[in-house]
Coordinates of C-alpha atoms in Angstrom, one line a residue:
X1 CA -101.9 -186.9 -40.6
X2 CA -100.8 -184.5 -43.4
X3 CA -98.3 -185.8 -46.1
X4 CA -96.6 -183.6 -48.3
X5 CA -95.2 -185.3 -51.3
X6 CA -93.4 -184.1 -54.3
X7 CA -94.7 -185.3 -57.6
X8 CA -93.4 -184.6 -61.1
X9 CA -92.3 -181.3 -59.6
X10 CA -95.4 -180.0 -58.9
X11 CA -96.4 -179.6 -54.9
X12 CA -99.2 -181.6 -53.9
X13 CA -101.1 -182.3 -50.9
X14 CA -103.0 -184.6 -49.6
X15 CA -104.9 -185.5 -46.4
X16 CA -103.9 -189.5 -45.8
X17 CA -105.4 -191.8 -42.8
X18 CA -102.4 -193.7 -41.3
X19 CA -102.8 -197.0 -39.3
X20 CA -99.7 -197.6 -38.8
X21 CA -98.4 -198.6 -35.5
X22 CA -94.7 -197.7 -33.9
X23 CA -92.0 -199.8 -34.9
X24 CA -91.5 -202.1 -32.0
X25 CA -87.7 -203.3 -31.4
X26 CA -88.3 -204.9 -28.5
X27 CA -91.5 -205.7 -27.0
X28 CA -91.2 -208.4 -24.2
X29 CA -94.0 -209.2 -21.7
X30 CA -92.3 -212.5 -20.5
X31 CA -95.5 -214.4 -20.2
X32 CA -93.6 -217.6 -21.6
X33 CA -89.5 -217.1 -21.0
X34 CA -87.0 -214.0 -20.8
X35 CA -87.7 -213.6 -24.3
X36 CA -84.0 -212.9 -25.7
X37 CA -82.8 -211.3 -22.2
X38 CA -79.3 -213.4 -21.0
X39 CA -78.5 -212.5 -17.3
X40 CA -74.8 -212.0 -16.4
X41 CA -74.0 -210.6 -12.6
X42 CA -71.6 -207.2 -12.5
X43 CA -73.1 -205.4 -15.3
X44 CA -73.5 -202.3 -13.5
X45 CA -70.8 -199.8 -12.1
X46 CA -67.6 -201.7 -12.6
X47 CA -68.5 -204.1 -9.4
X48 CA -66.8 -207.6 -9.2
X49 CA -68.5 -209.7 -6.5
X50 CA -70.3 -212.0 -8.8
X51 CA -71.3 -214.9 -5.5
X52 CA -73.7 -211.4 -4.2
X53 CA -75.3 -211.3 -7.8
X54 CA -78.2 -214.1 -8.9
X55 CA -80.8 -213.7 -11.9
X56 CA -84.2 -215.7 -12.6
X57 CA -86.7 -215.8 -14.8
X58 CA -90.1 -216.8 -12.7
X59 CA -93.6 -217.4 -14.2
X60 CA -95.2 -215.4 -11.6
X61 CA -92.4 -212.5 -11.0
X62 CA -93.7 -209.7 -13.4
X63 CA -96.5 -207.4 -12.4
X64 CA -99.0 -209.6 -14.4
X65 CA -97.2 -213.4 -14.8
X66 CA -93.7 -213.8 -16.0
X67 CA -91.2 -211.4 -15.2
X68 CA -87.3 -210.8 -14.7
X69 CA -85.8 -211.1 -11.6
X70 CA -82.3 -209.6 -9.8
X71 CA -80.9 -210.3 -6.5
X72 CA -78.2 -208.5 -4.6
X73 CA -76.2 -209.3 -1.4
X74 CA -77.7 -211.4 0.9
X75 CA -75.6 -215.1 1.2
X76 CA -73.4 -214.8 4.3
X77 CA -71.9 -212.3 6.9
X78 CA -69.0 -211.2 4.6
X79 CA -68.8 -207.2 4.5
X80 CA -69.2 -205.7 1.2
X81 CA -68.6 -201.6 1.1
X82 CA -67.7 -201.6 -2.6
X83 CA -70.9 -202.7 -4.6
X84 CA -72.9 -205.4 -6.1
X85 CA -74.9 -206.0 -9.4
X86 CA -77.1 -208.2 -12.1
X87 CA -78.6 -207.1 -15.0
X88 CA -80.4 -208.8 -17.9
X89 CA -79.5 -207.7 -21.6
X90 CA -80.8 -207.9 -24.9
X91 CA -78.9 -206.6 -28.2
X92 CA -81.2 -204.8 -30.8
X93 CA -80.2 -202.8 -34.2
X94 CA -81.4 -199.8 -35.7
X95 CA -81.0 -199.4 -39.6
X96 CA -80.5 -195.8 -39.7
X97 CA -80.2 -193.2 -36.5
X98 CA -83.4 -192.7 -35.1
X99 CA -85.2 -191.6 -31.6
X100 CA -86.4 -194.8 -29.8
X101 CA -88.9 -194.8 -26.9
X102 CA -88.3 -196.9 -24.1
X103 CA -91.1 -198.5 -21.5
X104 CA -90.7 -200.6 -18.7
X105 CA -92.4 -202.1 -15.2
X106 CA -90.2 -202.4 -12.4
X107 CA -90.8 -203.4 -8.6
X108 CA -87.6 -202.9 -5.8
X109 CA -87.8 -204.2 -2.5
X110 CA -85.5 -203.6 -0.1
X111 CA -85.2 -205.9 3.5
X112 CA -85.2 -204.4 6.6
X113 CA -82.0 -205.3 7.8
X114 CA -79.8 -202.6 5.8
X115 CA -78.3 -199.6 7.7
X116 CA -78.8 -196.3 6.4
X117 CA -75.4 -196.2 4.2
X118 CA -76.3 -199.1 2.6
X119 CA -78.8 -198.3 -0.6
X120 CA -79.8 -200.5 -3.9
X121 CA -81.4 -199.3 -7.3
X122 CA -83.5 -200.0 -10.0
X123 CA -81.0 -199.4 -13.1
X124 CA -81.8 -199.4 -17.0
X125 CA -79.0 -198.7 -19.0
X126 CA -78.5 -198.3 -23.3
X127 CA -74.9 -199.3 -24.1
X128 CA -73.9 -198.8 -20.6
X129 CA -75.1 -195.7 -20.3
X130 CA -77.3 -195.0 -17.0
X131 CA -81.0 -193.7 -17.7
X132 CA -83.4 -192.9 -14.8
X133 CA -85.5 -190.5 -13.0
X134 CA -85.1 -186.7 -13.4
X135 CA -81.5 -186.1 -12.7
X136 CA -80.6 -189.1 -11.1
X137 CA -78.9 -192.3 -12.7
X138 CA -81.4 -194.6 -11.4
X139 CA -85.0 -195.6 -11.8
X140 CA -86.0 -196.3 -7.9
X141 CA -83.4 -196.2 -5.1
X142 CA -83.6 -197.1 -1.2
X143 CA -81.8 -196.9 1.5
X144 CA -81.5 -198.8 5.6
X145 CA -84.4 -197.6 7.4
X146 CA -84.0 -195.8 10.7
X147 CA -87.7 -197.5 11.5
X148 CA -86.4 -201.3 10.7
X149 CA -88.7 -202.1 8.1
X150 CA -89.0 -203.4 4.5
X151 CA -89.4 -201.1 1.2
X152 CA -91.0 -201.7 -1.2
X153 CA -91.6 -199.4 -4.4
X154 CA -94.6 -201.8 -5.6
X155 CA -95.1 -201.9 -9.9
X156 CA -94.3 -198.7 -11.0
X157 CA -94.0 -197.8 -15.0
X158 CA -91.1 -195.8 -16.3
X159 CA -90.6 -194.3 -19.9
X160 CA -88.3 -192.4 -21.7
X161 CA -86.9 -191.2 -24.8
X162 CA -83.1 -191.2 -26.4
X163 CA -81.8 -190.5 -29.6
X164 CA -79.1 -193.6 -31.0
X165 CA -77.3 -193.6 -34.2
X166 CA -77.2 -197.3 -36.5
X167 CA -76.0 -200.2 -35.8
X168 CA -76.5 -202.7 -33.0
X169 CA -77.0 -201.3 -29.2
X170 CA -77.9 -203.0 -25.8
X171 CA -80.5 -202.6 -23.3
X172 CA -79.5 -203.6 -19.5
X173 CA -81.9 -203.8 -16.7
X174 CA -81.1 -204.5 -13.6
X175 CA -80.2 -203.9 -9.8
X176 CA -76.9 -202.7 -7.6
X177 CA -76.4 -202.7 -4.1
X178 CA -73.5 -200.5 -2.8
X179 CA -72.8 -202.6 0.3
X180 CA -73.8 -204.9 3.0
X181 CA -72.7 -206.6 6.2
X182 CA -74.9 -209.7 7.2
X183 CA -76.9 -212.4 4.9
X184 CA -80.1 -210.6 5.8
X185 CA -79.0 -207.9 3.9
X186 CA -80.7 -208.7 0.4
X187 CA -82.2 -206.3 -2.2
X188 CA -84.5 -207.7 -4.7
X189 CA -85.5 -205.9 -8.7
X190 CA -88.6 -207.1 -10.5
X191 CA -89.0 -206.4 -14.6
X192 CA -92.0 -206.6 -16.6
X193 CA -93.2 -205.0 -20.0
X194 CA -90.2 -203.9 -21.7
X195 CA -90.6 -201.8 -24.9
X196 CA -88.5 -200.4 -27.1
X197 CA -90.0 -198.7 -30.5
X198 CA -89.0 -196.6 -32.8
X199 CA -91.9 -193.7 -33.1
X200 CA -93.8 -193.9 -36.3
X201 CA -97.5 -192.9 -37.4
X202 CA -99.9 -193.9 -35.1
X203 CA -98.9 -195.6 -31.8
X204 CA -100.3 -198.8 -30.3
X205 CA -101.8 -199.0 -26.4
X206 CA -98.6 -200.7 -25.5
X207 CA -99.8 -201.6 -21.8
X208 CA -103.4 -202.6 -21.3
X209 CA -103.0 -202.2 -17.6
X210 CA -101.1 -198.4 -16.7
X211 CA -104.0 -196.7 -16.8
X212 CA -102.3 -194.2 -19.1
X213 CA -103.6 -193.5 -22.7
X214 CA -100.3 -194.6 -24.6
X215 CA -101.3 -193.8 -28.2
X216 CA -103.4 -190.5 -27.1
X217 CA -106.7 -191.7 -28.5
X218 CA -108.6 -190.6 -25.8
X219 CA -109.2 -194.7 -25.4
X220 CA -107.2 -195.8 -22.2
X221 CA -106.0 -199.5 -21.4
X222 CA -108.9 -202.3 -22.0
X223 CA -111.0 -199.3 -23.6
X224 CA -109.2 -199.4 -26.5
X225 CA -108.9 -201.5 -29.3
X226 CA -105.3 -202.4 -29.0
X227 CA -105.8 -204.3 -26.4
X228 CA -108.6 -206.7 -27.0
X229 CA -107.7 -210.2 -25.7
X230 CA -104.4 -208.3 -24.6
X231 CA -103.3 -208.9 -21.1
X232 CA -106.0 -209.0 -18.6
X233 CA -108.8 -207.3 -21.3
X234 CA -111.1 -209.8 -22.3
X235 CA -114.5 -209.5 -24.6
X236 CA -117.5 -208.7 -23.0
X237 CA -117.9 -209.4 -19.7
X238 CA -115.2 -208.7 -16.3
X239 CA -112.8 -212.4 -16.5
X240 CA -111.1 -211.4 -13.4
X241 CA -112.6 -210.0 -10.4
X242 CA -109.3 -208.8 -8.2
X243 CA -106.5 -207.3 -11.0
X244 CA -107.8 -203.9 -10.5
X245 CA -108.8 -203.7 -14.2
X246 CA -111.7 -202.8 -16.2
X247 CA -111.2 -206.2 -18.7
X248 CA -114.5 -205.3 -20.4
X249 CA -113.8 -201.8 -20.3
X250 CA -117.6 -201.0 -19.0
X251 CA -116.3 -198.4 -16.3
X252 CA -117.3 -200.8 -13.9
X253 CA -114.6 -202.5 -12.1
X254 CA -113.6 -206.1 -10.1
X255 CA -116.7 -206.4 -7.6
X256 CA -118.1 -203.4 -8.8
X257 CA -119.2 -205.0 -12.1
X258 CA -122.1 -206.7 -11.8
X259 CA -120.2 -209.3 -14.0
X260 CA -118.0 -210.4 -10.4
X261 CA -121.3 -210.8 -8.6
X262 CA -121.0 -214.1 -7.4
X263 CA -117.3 -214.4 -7.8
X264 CA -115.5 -215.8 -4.1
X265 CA -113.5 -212.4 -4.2
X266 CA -116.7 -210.2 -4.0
X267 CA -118.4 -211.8 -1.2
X268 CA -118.8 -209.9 1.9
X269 CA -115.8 -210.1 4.2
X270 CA -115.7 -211.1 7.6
X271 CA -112.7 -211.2 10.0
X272 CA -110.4 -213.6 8.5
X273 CA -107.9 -214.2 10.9
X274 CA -109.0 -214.1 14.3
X275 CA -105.9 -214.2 16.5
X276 CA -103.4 -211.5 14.4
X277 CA -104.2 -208.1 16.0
X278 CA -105.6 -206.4 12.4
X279 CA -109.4 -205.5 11.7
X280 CA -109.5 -207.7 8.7
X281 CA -112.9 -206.6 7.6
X282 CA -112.2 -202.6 8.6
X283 CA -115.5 -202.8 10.9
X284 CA -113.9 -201.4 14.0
X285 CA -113.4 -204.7 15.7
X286 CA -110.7 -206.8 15.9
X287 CA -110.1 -210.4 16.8
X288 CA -112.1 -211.4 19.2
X289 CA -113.8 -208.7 19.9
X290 CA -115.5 -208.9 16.2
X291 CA -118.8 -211.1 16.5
X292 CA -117.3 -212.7 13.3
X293 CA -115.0 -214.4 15.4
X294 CA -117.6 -216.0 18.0
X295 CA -116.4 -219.6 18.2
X296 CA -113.4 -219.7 16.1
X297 CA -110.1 -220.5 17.3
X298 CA -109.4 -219.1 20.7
X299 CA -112.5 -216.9 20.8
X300 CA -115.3 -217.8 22.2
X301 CA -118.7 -216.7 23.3
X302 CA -119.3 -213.8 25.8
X303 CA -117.0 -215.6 28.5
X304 CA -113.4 -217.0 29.3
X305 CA -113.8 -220.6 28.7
X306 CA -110.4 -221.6 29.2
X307 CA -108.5 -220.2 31.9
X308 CA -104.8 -221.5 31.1
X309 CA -104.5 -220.4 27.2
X310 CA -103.0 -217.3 28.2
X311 CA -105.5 -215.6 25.6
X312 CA -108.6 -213.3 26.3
X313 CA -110.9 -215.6 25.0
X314 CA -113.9 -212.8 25.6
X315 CA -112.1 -209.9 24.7
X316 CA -112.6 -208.0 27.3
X317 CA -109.0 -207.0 28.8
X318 CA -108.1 -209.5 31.0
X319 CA -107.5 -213.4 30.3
X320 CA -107.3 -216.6 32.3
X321 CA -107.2 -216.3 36.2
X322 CA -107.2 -212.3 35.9
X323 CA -110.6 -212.7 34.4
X324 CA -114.0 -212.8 36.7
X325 CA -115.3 -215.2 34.5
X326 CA -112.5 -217.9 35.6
X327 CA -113.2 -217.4 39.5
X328 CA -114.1 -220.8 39.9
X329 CA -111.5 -222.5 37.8
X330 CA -109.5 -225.4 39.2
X331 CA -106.1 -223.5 37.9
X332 CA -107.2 -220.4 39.2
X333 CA -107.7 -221.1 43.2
X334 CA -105.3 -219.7 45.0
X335 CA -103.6 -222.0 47.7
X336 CA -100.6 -219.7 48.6
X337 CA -99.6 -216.2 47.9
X338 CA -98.5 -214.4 44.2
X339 CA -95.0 -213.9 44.6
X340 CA -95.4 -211.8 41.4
X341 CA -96.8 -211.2 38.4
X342 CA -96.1 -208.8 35.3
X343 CA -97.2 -208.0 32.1
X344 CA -94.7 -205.7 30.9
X345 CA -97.4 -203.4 29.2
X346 CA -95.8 -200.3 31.1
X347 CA -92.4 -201.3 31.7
X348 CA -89.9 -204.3 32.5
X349 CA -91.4 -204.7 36.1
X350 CA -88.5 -205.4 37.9
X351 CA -86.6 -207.4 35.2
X352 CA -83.1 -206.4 34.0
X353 CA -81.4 -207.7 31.2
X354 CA -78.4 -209.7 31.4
X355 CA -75.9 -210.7 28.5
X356 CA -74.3 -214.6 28.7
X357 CA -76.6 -215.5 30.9
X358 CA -77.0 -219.3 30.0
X359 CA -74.4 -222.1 29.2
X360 CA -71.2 -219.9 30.4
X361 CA -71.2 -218.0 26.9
X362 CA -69.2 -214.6 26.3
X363 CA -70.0 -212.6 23.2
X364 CA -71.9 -210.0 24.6
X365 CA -71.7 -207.8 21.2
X366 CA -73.8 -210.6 19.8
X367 CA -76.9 -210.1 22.5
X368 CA -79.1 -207.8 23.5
X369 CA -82.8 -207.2 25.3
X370 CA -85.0 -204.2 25.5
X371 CA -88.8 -203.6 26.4
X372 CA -90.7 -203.3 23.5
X373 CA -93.7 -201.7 23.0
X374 CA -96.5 -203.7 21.4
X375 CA -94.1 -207.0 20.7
X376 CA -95.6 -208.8 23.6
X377 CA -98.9 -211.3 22.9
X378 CA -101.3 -208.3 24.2
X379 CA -99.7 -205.0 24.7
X380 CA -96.0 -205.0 25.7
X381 CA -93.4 -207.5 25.9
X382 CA -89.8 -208.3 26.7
X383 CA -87.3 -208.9 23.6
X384 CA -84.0 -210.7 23.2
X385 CA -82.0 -210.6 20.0
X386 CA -79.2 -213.2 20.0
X387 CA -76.8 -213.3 17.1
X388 CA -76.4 -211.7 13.7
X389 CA -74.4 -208.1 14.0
X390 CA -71.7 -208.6 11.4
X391 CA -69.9 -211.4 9.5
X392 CA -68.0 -213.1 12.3
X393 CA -68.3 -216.5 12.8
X394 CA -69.2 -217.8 16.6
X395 CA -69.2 -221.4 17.1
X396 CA -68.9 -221.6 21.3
X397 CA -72.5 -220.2 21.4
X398 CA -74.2 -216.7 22.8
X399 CA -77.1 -215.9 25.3
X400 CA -78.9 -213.6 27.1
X401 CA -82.1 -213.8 29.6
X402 CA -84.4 -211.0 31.6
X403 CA -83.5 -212.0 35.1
X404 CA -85.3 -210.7 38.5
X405 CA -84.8 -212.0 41.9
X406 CA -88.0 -212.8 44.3
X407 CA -88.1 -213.7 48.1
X408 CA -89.6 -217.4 49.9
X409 CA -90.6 -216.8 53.6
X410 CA -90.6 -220.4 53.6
X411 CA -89.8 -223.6 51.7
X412 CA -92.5 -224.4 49.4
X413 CA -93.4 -225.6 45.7
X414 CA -94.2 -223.1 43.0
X415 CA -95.6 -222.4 39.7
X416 CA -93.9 -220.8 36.9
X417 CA -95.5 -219.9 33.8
X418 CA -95.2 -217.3 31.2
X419 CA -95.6 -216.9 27.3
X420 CA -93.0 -216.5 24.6
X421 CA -92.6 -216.7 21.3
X422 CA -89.3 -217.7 19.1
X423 CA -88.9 -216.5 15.6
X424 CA -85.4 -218.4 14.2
X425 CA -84.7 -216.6 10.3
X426 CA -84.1 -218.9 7.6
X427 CA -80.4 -218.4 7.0
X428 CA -79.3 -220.6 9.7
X429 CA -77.2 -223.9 8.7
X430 CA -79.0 -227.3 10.3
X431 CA -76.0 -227.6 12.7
X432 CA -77.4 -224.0 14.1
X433 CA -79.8 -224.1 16.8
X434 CA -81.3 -221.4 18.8
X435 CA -83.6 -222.0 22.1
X436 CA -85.7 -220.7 24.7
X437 CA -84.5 -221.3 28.0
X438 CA -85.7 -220.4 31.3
X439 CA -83.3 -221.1 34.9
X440 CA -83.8 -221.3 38.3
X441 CA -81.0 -220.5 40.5
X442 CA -79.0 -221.2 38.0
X443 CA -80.8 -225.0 37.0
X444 CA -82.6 -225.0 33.4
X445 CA -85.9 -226.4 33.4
X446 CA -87.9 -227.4 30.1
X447 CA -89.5 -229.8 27.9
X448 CA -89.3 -233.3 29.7
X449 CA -86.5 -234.8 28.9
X450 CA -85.0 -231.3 27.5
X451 CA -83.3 -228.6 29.2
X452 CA -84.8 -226.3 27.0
X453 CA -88.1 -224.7 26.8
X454 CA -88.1 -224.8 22.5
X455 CA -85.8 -225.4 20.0
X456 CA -85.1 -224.4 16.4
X457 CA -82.2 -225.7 14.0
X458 CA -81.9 -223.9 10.4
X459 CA -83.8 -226.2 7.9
X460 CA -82.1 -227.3 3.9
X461 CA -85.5 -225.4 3.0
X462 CA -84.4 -221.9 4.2
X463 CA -87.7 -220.9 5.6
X464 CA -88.2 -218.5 8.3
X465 CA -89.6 -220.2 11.4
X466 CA -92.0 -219.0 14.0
X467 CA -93.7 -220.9 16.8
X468 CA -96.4 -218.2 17.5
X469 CA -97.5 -217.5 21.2
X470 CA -96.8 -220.3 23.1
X471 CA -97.3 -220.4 27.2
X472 CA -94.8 -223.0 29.3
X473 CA -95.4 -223.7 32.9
X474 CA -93.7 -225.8 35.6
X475 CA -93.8 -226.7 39.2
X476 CA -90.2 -226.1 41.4
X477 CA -89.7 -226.7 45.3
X478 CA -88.0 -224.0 46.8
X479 CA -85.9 -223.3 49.8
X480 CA -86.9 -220.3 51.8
X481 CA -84.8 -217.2 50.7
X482 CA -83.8 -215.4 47.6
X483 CA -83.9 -217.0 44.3
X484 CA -82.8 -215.6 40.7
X485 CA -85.5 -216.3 37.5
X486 CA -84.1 -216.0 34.4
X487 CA -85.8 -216.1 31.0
X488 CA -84.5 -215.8 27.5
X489 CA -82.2 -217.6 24.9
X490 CA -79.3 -219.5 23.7
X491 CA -78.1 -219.9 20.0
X492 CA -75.3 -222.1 19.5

């Protein structure tokens, strides 16, 4: 850099190598603790529903170990329209005015659950004033869905900088939700690698990871200097083989580094779950169908060798007694007729849906059933939703079933069987129960001794809870006549 300086009045010039680095005010990577940040709920936009607001520190909540971290709404069914907030704040002083610079990681994710009026952010703010994205008062922002399904923004880095006068100031970072109507409803704001510095010779590579070149040396992240035994950049050879970082800066990266040759995460991949509908190992075959799978779980070799798992153990379109390979199964002869059989995979085949259906219940706003596409163990599948909606409390129970009516010539015994699957959410109390029933004529069959096929109860551990694919069967003498099959649920 070149330094003018005025000595004994004459002009002189010199040219003068500077090493130093910015100022740093705050520079926090929150490997250990919050590092000075207090949390305190409202501290965005005036809001005043502190129970909707909660603030962590967690070891592993930043995009590389610690990190700061904000939830909004979620709780209970109580409708909020006029907003929600958290922030985390740490004071700082300047001697004189100056410019600062200001860095920081954030992550938003946003549940599925929220309609499209209902939006949270990412805030920052300097002494309460609002600093985000071009034009806009926030750093990310996301709104309800119309496709029903999570958003998340992932680590993304965002810098700017203000001009402040002396004296001390405050930096808030945080998240605000403008409103919500059921416990489901829950945003969540991660916050790693805050800086604040005051600009000043020659800047340091403040993040090792951005892949940005902070001080504009031409050297980015672990390439440079600043950031030996910094972060994930380690001397000399590649410590971790799945960060997405070149630690020994050789251009050679994770398993591409010969370093990560024998590392667990390099090997080659085969189908790792054999049962979940994905092509793990992006070969073109899936579950059973991939030869990785031969064996494992419910797929075996080149045939169906169980005929009552309800799975298609060969992978070849058709399971159990549908399947050629099962022609001689003791489960599969057939004594009597089909009275029918459906998959759903085009439509509901003769099923309609039916709200209160079980236990004399009579809250239809809380039920409802439509064919879904693709939600069924192969293909297709009939769904019930029983509950949730809003933030009224129901204590005398709801239900609804897929009902269809089928014809006996004659008195005789049958088999009913079919597969289901119950997912019960995790905000349930223990004293709420939802099940999977199934009624002939009106009489609920189940689990010996139960009247119920399966049953969930919320847990103290407030865990999601899923049973899977499950297949139920049972034997029933009929009259001759018409009879009425009904199958769905019943939440307390």
């Amino acid at each position: 850099h070149d330094v003018l300086a005025w000595c004994l009045g004459t002009l002189m010039m010199f040219s003068v190598a500077s090493n130093a680095h910015a100022a740093d005010v705050i520079n926090s990577n929150f490997s250990q603790s919050a590092d000075g940040f207090q949390y305190a709920d409202d501290s965005f936009l005036q809001t005043a529903h502190p129970a909707y607001a909660s603030g962590n520190y967690t070891a592993t909540g930043g995009a590389t170990g610690g990190g700061l971290e904000t939830r909004v709404g979620g709780i209970d069914r109580v409708a909020i329209s006029n907003g929600m907030s958290g922030g985390w704040s740490r004071t700082f002083n300047l001697a004189q005015a100056d410019t600062v610079t200001v860095s920081v990681r954030y992550r938003l994710f946003h549940t599925l659950n929220f309609e499209p009026d209902e939006c949270s952010e990412a805030l920052l703010a300097i002494d309460s004033t609002l600093h985000g994205q071009a034009g806009q008062r926030y750093l990310h922002r996301f709104c309800g869905s119309p496709q029903i399904i999570d958003l998340d923004s992932g680590w993304q880095m965002f810098s700017f900088q203000t001009q402040l006068p002396a004296g001390q100031h405050t930096l808030t970072i945080g998240g605000f939700l403008n409103g919500k109507t059921t416990e489901r409803e829950e945003a969540t704001i991660w916050f790693d690698d805050v800086r604040v510095s005051i600009p000043g010779g020659t800047l340091q590579e403040t993040i090792c990871n951005d892949t940005i070149d902070n001080d504009s040396d031409t050297f980015t992240d672990c390439a440079d200097s600043d950031c030996n035994g910094q972060n994930s950049c380690e001397f000399g050879t590649e410590l971790s083989c799945s960060d997405g970082i070149d630690n020994d800066a050789d251009a050679a990266t994770d398993c591409s580094d010969s370093d990560c040759a024998l590392s667990p995460a390099c090997q080659p991949q085969t189908e790792a779950i054999c049962n979940d509908l994905t092509d793990n190992d992006l070969d073109t075959h899936t579950d059973c169908a991939d030869d990785d799978c031969d064996g494992i779980g419910s797929c075996e070799f080149q045939t169906e060798l169980s005929c009552n798992d309800a799975f298609d153990n060969d992978a070849d379109g058709v399971f159990d007694c549908s399947d050629s390979d099962c022609a001689a199964a003791p489960n599969c002869q057939q004594t009597g007729q089909v009275v029918f059989s459906a998959t759903f995979d085009q439509n509901a085949e003769g099923f309609s849906y039916l709200d209160d259906a079980f236990m004399q219940t009579a809250h239809p706003a809380y039920e409802s059933g439509v064919h879904a596409p693709g939600l069924g163990m192969q293909g297709a599948g009939l769904l019930l939703q029983i509950g949730g909606v809003d933030g009224s409390q129901i204590t005398n129970g709801m239900s609804g079933a897929w009902v269809r009516t089928f014809t006996l010539s004659q008195p005789q015994t049958v088999r009913v069987s079919f597969a289901y699957r119950h997912f019960f959410t995790l905000n349930f109390e223990p004293d709420e129960c939802g099940e999977v029933v199934v009624a002939v004529d009106g009489a609920l069959q189940g689990q010996a001794p139960n009247q119920y096929v399966q049953r969930y109860c919320g847990v103290p551990a407030q865990i999601d809870q899923d049973t899977g694919w499950q297949t139920f069967s049972f034997d029933l003498a009929l009259s001759a006549g018409q009879h009425l099959l009904q199958i769905g649920s019943y939440l307390n």
